[in-house]
Coordinates of C-alpha atoms in Angstrom, one line a residue:
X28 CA 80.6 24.6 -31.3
X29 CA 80.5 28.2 -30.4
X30 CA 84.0 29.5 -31.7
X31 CA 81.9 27.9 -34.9
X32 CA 78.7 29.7 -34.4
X33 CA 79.5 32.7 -33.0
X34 CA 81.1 34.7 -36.2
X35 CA 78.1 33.9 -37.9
X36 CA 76.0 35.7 -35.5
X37 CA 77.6 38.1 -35.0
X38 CA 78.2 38.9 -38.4
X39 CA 74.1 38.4 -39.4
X40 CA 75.2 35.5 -41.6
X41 CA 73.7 32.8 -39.1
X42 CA 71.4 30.1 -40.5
X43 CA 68.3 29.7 -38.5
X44 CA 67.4 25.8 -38.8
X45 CA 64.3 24.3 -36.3
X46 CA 65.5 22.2 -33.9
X47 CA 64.7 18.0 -34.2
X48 CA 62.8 17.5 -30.3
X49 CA 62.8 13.9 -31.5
X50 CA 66.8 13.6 -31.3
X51 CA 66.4 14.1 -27.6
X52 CA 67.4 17.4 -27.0
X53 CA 64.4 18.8 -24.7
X54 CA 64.1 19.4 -20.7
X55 CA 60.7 19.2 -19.9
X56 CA 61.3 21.7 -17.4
X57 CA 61.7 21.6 -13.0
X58 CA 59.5 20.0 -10.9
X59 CA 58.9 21.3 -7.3
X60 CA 60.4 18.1 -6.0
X61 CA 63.7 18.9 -7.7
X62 CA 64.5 21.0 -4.7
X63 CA 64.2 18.5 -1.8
X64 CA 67.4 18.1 -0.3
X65 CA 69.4 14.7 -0.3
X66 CA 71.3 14.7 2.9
X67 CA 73.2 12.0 2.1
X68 CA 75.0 13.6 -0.3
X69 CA 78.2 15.6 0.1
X70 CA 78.1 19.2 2.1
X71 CA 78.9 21.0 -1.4
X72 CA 76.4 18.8 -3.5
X73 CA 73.6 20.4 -0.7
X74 CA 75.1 23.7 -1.4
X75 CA 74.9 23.6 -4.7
X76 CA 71.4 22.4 -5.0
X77 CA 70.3 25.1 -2.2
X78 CA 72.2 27.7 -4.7
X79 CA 70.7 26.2 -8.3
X80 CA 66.8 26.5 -6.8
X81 CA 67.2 29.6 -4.4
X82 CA 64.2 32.4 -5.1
X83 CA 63.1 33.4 -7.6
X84 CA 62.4 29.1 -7.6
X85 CA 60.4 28.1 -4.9
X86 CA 64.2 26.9 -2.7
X87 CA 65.0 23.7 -1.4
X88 CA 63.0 21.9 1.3
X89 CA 63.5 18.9 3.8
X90 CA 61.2 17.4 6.2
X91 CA 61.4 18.1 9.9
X92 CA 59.4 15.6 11.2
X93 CA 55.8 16.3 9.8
X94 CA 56.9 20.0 9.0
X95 CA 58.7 21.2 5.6
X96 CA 61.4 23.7 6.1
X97 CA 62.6 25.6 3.3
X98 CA 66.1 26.0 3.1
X99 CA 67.4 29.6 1.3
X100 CA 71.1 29.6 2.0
X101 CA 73.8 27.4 2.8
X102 CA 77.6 27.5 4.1
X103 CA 80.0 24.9 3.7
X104 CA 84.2 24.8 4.3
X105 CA 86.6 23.5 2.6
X106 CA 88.4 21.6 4.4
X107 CA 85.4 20.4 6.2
X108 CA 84.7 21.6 9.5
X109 CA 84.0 18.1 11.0
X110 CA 85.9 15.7 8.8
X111 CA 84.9 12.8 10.5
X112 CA 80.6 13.6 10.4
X113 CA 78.4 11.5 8.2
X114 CA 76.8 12.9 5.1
X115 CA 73.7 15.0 6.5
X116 CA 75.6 16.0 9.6
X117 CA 74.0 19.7 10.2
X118 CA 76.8 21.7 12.0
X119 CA 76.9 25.4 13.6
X120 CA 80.1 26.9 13.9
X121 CA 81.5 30.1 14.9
X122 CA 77.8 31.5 14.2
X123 CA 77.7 29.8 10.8

């Protein structure tokens, strides 16, 4: 689509046409609980979600008991650095 559209704008020959929100084509937008964590997902999944809602969004959260801890930053390996731990397995190594 955009080795299509693209000569066209740049050019100043592009059509503007207003888009159909009844074909489905609209994201109502993030909610705040879009960044709590799902630790039974894979160690990169949880990266990538701590990446996609780090500030300027509000970050990713998990409960700690009654408390909600905001996670900012995440570190994962590749391979993984305990192969064998269950999805959700919180691990410190080498400082990290």
């Amino acid at each position: 689509m955009l080795d299509r559209a693209l000569p066209a704008l740049l050019d100043g020959t592009a059509v503007l046409r207003e888009q159909d929100l009844a074909a489905g084509s609209y994201f109502g937008g993030r909610k705040p609980a879009d960044g709590r964590i799902d630790w039974t997902k894979a160690a990169r999944a949880v990266h990538d979600l701590v990446r996609a809602v780090a500030p300027p969004y509000p970050g990713a959260f998990t409960s700690l008991g009654t408390a909600t801890v905001r996670v900012l930053r995440t570190w994962w390996s590749e391979p993984p650095a305990l192969p064998d731990a269950a999805p959700g397995t919180v691990a410190v190594k080498d400082g990290k």
